[in-house]
Coordinates of C-alpha atoms in Angstrom, one line a residue:
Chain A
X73 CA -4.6 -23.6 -26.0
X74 CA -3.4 -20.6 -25.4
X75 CA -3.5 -20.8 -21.8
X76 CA -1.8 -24.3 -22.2
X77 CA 1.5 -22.3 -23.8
X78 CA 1.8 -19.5 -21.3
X79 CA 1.5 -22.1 -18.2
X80 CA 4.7 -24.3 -20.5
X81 CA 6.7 -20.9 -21.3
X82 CA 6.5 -20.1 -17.0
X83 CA 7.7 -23.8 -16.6
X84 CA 10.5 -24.0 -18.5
X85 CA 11.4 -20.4 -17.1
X86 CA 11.0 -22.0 -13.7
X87 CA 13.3 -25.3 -15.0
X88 CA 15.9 -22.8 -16.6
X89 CA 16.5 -21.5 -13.5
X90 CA 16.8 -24.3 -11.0
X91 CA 18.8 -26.1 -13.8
X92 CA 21.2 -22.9 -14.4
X93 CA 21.4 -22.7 -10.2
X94 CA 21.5 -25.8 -9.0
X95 CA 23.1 -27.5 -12.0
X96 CA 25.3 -25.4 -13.9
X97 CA 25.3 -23.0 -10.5
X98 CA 26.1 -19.6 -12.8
X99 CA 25.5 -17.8 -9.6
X100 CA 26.6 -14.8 -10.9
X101 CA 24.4 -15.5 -14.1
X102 CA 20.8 -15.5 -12.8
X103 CA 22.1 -13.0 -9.4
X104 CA 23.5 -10.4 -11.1
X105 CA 23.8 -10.7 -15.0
X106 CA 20.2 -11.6 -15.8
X107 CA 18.5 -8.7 -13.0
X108 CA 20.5 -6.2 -14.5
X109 CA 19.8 -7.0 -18.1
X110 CA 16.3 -7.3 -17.0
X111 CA 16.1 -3.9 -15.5
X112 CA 17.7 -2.1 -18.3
X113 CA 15.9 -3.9 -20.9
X114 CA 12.4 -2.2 -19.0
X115 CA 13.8 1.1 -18.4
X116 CA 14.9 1.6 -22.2
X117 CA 12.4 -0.5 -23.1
X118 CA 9.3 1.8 -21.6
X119 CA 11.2 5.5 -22.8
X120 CA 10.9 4.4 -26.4
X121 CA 8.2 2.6 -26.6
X122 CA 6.6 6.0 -24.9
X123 CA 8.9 7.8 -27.4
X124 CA 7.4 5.8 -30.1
X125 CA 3.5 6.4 -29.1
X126 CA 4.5 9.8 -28.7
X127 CA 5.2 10.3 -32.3
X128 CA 2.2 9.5 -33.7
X129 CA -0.1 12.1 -33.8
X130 CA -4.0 12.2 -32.3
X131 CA -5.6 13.0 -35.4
X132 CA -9.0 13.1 -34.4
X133 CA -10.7 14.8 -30.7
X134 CA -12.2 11.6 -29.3
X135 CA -12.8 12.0 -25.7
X136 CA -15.0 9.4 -24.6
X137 CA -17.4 11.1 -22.2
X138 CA -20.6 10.1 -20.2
X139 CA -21.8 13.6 -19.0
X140 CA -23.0 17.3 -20.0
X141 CA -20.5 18.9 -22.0
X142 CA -19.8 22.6 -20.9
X143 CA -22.0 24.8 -23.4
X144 CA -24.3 27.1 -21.8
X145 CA -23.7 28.9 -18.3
X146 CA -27.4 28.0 -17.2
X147 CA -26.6 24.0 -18.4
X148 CA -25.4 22.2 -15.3
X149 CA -21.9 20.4 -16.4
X150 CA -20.2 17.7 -15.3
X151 CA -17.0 18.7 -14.5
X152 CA -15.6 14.7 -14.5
X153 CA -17.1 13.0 -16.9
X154 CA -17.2 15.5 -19.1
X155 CA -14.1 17.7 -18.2
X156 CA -13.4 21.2 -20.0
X157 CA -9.8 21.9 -19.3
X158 CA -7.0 20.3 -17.7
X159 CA -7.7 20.5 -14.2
X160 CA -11.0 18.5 -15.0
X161 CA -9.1 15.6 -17.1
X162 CA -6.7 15.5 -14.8
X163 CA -9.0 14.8 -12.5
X164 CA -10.9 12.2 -14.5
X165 CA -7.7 10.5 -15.2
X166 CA -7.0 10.4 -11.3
X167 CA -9.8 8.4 -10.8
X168 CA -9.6 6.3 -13.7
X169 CA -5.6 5.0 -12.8
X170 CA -6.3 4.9 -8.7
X171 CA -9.9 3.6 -8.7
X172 CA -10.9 1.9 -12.5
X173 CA -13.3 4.5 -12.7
X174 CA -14.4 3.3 -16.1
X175 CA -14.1 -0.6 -15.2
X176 CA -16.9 0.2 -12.0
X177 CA -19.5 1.0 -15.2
X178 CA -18.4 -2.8 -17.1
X179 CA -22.2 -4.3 -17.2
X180 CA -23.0 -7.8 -18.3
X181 CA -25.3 -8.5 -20.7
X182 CA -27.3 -11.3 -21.3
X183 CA -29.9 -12.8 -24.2
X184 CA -33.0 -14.2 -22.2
X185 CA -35.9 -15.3 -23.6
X186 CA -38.5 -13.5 -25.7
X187 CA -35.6 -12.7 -26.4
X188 CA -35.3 -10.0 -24.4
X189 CA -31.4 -8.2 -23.5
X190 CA -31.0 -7.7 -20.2
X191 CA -27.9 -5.6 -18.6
X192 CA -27.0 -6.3 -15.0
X193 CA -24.3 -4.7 -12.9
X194 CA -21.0 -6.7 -12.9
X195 CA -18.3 -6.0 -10.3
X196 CA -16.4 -8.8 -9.7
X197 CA -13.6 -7.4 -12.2
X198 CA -13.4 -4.4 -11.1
X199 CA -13.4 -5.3 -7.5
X200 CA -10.4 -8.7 -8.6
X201 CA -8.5 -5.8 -10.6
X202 CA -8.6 -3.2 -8.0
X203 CA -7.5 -5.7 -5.0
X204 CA -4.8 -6.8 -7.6
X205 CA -3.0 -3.5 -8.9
X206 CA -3.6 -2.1 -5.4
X207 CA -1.8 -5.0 -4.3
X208 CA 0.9 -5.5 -6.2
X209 CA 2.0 -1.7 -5.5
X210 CA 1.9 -2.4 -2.0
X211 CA 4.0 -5.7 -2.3
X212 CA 6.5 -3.4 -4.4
X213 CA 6.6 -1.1 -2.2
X214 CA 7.3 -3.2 0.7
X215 CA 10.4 -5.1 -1.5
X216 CA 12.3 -2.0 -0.9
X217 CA 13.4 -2.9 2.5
X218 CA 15.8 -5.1 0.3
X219 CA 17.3 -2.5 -1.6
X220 CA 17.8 0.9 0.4
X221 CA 19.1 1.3 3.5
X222 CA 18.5 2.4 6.0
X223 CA 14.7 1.5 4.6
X224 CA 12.6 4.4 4.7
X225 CA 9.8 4.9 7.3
X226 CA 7.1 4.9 4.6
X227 CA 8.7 1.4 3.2
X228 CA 8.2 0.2 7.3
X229 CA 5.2 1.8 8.0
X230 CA 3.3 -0.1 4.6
X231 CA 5.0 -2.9 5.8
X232 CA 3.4 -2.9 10.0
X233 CA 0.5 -2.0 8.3
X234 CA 0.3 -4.8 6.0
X235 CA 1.1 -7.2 8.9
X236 CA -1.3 -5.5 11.5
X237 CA -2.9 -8.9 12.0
X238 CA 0.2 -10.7 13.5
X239 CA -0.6 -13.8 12.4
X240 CA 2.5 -16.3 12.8
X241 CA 5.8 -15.4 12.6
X242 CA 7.4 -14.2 10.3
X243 CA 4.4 -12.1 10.2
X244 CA 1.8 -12.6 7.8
X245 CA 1.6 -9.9 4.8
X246 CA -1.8 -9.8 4.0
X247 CA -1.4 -8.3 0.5
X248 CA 0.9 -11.2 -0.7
X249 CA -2.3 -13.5 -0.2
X250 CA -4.8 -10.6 -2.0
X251 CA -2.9 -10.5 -5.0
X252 CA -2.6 -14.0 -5.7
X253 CA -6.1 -14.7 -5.1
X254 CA -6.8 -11.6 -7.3
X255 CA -4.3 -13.1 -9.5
X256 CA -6.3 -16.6 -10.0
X257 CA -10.0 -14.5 -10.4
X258 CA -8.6 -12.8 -12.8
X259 CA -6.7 -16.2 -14.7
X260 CA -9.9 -18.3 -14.3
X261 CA -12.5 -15.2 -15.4
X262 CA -10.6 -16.1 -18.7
X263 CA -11.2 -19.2 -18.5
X264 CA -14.5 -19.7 -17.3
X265 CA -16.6 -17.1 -19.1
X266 CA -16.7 -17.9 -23.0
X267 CA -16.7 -15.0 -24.5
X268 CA -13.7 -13.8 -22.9
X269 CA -11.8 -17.2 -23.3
X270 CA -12.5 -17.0 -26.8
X271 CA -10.5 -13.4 -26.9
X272 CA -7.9 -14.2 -24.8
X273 CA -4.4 -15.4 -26.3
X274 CA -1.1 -16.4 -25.2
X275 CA -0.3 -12.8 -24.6
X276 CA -3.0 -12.6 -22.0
X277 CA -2.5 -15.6 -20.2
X278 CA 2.0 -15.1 -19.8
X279 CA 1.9 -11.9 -18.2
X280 CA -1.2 -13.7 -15.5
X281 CA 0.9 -16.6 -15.5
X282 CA 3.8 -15.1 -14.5
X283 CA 2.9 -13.2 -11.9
X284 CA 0.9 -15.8 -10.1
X285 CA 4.4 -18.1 -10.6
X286 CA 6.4 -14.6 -8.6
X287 CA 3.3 -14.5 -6.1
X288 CA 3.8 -18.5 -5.6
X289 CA 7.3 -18.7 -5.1
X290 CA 7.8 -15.3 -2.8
X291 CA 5.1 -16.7 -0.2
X292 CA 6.4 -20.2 -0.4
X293 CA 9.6 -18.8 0.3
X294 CA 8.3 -16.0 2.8
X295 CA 6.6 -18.5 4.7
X296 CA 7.6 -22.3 3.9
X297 CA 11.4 -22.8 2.1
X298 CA 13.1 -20.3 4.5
X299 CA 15.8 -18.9 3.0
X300 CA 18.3 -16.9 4.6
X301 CA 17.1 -13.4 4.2
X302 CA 20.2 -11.2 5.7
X303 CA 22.3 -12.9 2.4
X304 CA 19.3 -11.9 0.5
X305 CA 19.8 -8.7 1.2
X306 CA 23.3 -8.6 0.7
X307 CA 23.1 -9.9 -2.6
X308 CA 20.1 -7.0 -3.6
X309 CA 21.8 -4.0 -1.3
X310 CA 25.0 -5.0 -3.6
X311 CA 22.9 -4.8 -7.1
X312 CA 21.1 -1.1 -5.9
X313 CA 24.5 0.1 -4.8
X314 CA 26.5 -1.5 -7.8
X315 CA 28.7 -3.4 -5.8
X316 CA 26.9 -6.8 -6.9
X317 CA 28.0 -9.7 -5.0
X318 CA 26.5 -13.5 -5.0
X319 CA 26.9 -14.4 -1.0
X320 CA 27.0 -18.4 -1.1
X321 CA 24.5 -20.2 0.5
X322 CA 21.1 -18.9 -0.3
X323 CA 18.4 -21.1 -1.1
X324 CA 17.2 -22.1 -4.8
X325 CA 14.0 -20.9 -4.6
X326 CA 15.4 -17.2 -4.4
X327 CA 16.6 -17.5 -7.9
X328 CA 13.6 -19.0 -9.2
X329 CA 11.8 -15.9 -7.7
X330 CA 14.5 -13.2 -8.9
X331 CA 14.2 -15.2 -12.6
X332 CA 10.8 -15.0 -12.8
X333 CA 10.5 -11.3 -11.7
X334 CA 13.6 -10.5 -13.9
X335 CA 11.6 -12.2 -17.0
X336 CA 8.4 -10.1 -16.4
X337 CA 10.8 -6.7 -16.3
X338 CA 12.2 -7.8 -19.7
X339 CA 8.7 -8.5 -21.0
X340 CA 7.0 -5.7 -20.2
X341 CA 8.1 -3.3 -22.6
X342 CA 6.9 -5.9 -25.3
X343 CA 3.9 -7.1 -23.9
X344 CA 0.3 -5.9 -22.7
X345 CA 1.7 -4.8 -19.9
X346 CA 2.9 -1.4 -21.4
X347 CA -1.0 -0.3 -20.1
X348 CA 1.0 1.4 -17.6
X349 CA 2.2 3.5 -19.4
X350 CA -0.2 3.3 -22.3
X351 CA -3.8 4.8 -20.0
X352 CA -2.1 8.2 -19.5
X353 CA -2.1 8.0 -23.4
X354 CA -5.4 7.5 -24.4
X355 CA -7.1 10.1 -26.5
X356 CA -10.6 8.9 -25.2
X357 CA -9.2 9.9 -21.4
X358 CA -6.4 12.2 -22.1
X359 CA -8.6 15.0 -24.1
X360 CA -10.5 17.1 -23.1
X361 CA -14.1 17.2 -23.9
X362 CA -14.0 21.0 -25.5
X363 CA -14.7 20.4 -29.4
X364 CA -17.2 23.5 -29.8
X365 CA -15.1 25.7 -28.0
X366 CA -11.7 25.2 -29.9
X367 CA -11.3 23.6 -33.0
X368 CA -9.3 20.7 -33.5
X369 CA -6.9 20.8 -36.1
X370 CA -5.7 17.3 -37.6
X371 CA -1.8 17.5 -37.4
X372 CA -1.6 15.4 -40.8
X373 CA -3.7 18.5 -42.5
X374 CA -1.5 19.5 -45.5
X375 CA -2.0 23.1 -46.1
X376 CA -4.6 23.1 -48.9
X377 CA -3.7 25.6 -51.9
X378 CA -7.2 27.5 -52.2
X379 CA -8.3 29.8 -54.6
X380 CA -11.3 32.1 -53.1
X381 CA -14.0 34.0 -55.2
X382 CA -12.2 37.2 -54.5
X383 CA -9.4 36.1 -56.2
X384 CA -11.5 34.1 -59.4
X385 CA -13.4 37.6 -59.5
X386 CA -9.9 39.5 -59.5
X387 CA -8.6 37.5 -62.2
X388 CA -11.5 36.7 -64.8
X389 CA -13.9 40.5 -64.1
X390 CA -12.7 41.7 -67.3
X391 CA -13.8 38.6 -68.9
X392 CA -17.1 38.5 -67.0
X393 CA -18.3 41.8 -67.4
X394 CA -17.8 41.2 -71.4
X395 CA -20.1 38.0 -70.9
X396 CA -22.7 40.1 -68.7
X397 CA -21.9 38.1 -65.8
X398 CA -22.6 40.0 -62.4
X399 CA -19.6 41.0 -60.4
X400 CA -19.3 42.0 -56.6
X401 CA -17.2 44.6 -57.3
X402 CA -16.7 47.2 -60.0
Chain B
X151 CA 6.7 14.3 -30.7
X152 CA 3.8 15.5 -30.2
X153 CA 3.1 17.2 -26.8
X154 CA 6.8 16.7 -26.2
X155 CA 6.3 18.6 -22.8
X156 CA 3.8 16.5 -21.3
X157 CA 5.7 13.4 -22.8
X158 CA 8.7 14.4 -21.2
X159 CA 7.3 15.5 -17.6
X160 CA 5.7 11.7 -17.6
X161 CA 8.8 9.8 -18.4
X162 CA 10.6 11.9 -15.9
X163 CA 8.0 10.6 -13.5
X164 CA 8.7 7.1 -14.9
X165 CA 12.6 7.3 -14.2
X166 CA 12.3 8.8 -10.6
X167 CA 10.1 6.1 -9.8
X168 CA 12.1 2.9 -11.4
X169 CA 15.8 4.1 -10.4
X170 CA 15.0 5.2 -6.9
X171 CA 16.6 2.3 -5.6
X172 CA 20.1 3.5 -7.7
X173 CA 20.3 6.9 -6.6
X174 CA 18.6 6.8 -3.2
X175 CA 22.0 4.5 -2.4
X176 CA 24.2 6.2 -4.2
X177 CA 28.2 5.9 -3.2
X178 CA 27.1 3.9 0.5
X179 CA 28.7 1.4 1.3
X180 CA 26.4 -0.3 4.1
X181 CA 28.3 -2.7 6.4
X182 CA 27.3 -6.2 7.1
X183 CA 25.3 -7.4 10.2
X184 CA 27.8 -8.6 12.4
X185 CA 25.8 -10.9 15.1
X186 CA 28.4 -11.1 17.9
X187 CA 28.2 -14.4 19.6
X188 CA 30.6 -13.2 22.7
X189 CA 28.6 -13.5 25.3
X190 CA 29.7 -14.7 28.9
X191 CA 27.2 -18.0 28.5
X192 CA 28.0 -18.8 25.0
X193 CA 31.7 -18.1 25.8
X194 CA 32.0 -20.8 28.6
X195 CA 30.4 -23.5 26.0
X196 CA 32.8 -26.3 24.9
X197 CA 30.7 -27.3 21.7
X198 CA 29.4 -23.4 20.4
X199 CA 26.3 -25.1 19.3
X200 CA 22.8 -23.6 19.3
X201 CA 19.3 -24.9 19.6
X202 CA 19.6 -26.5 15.4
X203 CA 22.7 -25.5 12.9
X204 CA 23.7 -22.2 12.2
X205 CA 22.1 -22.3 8.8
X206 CA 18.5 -23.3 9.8
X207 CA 18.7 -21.2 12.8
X208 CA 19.2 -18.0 10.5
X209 CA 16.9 -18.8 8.2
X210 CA 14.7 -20.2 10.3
X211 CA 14.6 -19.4 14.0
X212 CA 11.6 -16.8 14.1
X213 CA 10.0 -19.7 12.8
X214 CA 11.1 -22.2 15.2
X215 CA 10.0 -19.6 17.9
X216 CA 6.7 -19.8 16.9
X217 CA 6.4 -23.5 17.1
X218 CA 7.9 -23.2 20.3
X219 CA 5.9 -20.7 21.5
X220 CA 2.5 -23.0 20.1
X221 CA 4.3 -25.9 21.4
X222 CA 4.5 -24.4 25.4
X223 CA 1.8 -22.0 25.6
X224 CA -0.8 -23.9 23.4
X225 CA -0.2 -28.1 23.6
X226 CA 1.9 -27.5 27.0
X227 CA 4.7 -29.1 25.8
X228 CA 7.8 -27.7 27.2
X229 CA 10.4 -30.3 25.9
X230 CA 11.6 -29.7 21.8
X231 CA 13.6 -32.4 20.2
X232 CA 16.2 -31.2 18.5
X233 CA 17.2 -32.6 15.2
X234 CA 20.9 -34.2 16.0
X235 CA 18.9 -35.9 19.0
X236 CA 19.3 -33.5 22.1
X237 CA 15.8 -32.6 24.1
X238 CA 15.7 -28.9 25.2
X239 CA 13.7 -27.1 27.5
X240 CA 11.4 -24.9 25.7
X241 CA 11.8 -21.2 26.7
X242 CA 12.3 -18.1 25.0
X243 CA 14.2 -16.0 28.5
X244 CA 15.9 -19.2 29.5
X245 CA 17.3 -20.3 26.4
X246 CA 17.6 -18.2 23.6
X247 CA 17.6 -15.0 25.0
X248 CA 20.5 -16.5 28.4
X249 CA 22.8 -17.6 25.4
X250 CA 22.1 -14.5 22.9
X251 CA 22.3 -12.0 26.1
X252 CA 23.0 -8.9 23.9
X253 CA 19.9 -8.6 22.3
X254 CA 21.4 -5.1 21.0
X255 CA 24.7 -6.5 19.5
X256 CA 23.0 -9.8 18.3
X257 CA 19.2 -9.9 17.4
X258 CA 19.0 -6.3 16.6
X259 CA 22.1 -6.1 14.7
X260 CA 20.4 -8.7 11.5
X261 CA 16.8 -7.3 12.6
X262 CA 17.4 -3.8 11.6
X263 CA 19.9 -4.2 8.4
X264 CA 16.7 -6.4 7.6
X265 CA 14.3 -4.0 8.7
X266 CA 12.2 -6.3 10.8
X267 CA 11.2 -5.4 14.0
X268 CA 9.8 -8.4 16.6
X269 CA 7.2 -7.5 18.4
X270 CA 8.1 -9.7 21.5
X271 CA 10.0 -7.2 23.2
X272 CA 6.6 -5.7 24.0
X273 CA 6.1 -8.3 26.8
X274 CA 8.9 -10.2 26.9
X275 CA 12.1 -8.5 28.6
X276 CA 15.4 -7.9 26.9
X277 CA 18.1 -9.1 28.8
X278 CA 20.0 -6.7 30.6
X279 CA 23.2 -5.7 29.1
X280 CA 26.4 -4.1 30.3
X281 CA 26.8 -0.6 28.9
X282 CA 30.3 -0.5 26.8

């Protein structure tokens, strides 16, 4: 069901934008307009969104660890899984946003009979989300030869190295075809494996959806409606250097692409997505793992108005001594 | 906020990152590809016509190279039939490259506002061009 309504909400994005450019043709609309909107909408969008996390306080020292806390010199730590200090869950977090670190340990787990619970090692997500973020950088990456100039050598050198196989002509990017494949694992892994269809929602199909509908129409139009890609980057040179102009003549399927893409800026801040942002925040990876050697003070602590023995005894050791009670001092 | 430094340091991060196209550009105005279409062949034509329209051929003509390329080196076919009806004789020096003599004013002038760069030239000559 869920599925069902993402797939309809990507359509009718796809319909509002051949309608609106090669109906209505509002040009300037869905070139200009809508990509800026879009753009803003995820700048301002992530700052206060961040803003907002930022506000609410950790009230409890959760790291999630899976090795030897530091506590005795002769005790061999782990200096990773466990970190200390900064250096250490800066570290950890290193690994965790450029290699899943925590996604490589995702077992499955299965009832046989006996009934006996078996865990076996599970990869296939790890390796399908790796391929795809990996992937999707690159392609970003590589989509700034439309909007510097002159493109920078790193923007060039991803981009020969991408193509390396120089397969056809225009040459064939290889990490267009990774990330929709990746794309698709990860969209039919929902669907295919019960338990995770049963947890999935129209939430967690769009943003797949999406994507696979920006990944579709970018190779078709790479390799199969040519459009003409100098206007292209007319029209996206004139929105980075805010001279936007539409230049007349460039095929529908462009628009399609841009509206899509400009849709998934917009949504981001609201969606799932924020993860970007959202895994440098985690208490569980962003602490560090030192609870015996500082103490962790809950920030919504109210001071407590306390009243020690010292001061009972101070105030009642006339009234004791009278009663023969025993007194710490004279 | 809480750990307003850190906060701050990451969403500094954040903006470098998503306006680097804005400021990396800032105040250039970057000029137009101009492919100049004045060479000595091109100029003797009567009709200025090339292989297919204008349109297809800049949107287009790396693939049509390709199949021409395929099409000669692959099937052996040396004839293409060109959609308004004309047959021409496949061949990238003879044709393309006689008409489009200044490679440097012409295919280089879209290639590098595009930042594409054809790896035929490492077998296939340029033509020669008179220094201006």
């Amino acid at each position: 069901m869920g599925a069902l309504l993402s797939f309809f909400v990507v359509i009718v994005l796809v319909l509002i934008a051949l309608v609106g450019v090669k109906g209505a043709g509002l040009y300037a609309l869905f070139g200009i307009v809508i990509p800026y909107a879009a753009v803003t909408t995820f700048i301002l969008g992530v700052i206060l969104r961040v803003i907002k996390w930022s506000r609410s306080p950790v009230p409890f020292h959760i790291p999630t660890t899976c090795g030897q806390e530091k506590s005795l010199p002769w005790i061999k730590y782990n200096k990773l899984e466990s970190p200390a200090g900064t250096l250490g869950v800066i570290g950890r977090m290193a690994l965790e946003v450029l290699f899943f670190r925590s996604l490589f340990r995702n077992l499955k787990t299965e009832l046989r009979d006996g009934p006996k619970l078996v865990y076996g090692s599970n990869k296939w997500l790890w390796l399908a989300g790796l391929a795809f973020h990996w992937s999707f950088l690159i392609v970003l990456i590589r989509h700034l030869r439309f909007f510097t100039h002159p493109v920078p050598a790193f923007v060039n050198m991803i981009d020969s190295l991408d193509g390396f196989l120089q397969i056809g002509s225009p040459h064939l990017l290889m990490t267009g075809v990774v990330l929709l494949l990746a794309v698709t694992y990860l969209f039919l892994r929902r669907v295919f494996i019960p338990q995770v269809r049963y947890i999935s929602l129209p939430a967690d199909y769009l943003p797949l959806f999406l994507i696979i509908g920006i990944a579709t129409s970018g190779i078709l139009m790479r390799y199969f409606y040519k459009v003409d890609i100098i206007k292209v980057k007319e029209l996206t040179l004139g929105l980075a250097t805010l001279n936007p102009e539409v230049p007349a003549g460039i095929g529908v399927i462009f628009y399609v692409h841009l509206f899509l893409i400009s849709s998934l800026f917009a949504y981001f801040p609201f969606s799932k997505l924020m993860h970007m942002g959202g895994v440098f925040l985690s208490p569980t990876r962003n602490l560090a793992n030192n609870s015996r050697m500082k103490r962790h003070v809950n920030p919504w602590n109210y001071p407590v108005k306390v009243h020690t023995y010292e001061e009972y005894e101070e105030e009642f050791r006339d009234k004791m001594k009278n009663a023969g009670i025993p007194v710490e001092k004279e | 906020m809480y750990d307003a430094g850190k906060i701050l340091i990451g969403l500094i991060i954040f903006l470098a990152f998503a306006t680097y196209p804005f400021y990396s550009n800032m105040g250039k105005a970057v000029a137009k590809p101009e492919p100049k279409l004045d060479t000595p062949v091109i100029q003797k034509m009567e009709v200025k016509k090339c292989v297919e329209s204008k349109e297809f051929m800049r949107a287009e003509h790396m693939q049509l190279l390709n199949q021409w390329r395929d099409a000669a080196l692959r099937r052996g076919e040396r004839l293409y039939k060109a959609s308004d009806g004309r047959t021409i004789q496949i061949s990238f020096q003879n044709q393309c490259l006689k008409c489009h003599s200044n490679k440097k004013k012409f295919c280089d002038e879209c290639h590098s506002y595009a930042a594409v760069k054809p790896y035929c030239w490492d077998c296939h000559f340029a033509p020669k061009e008179a220094k201006r």
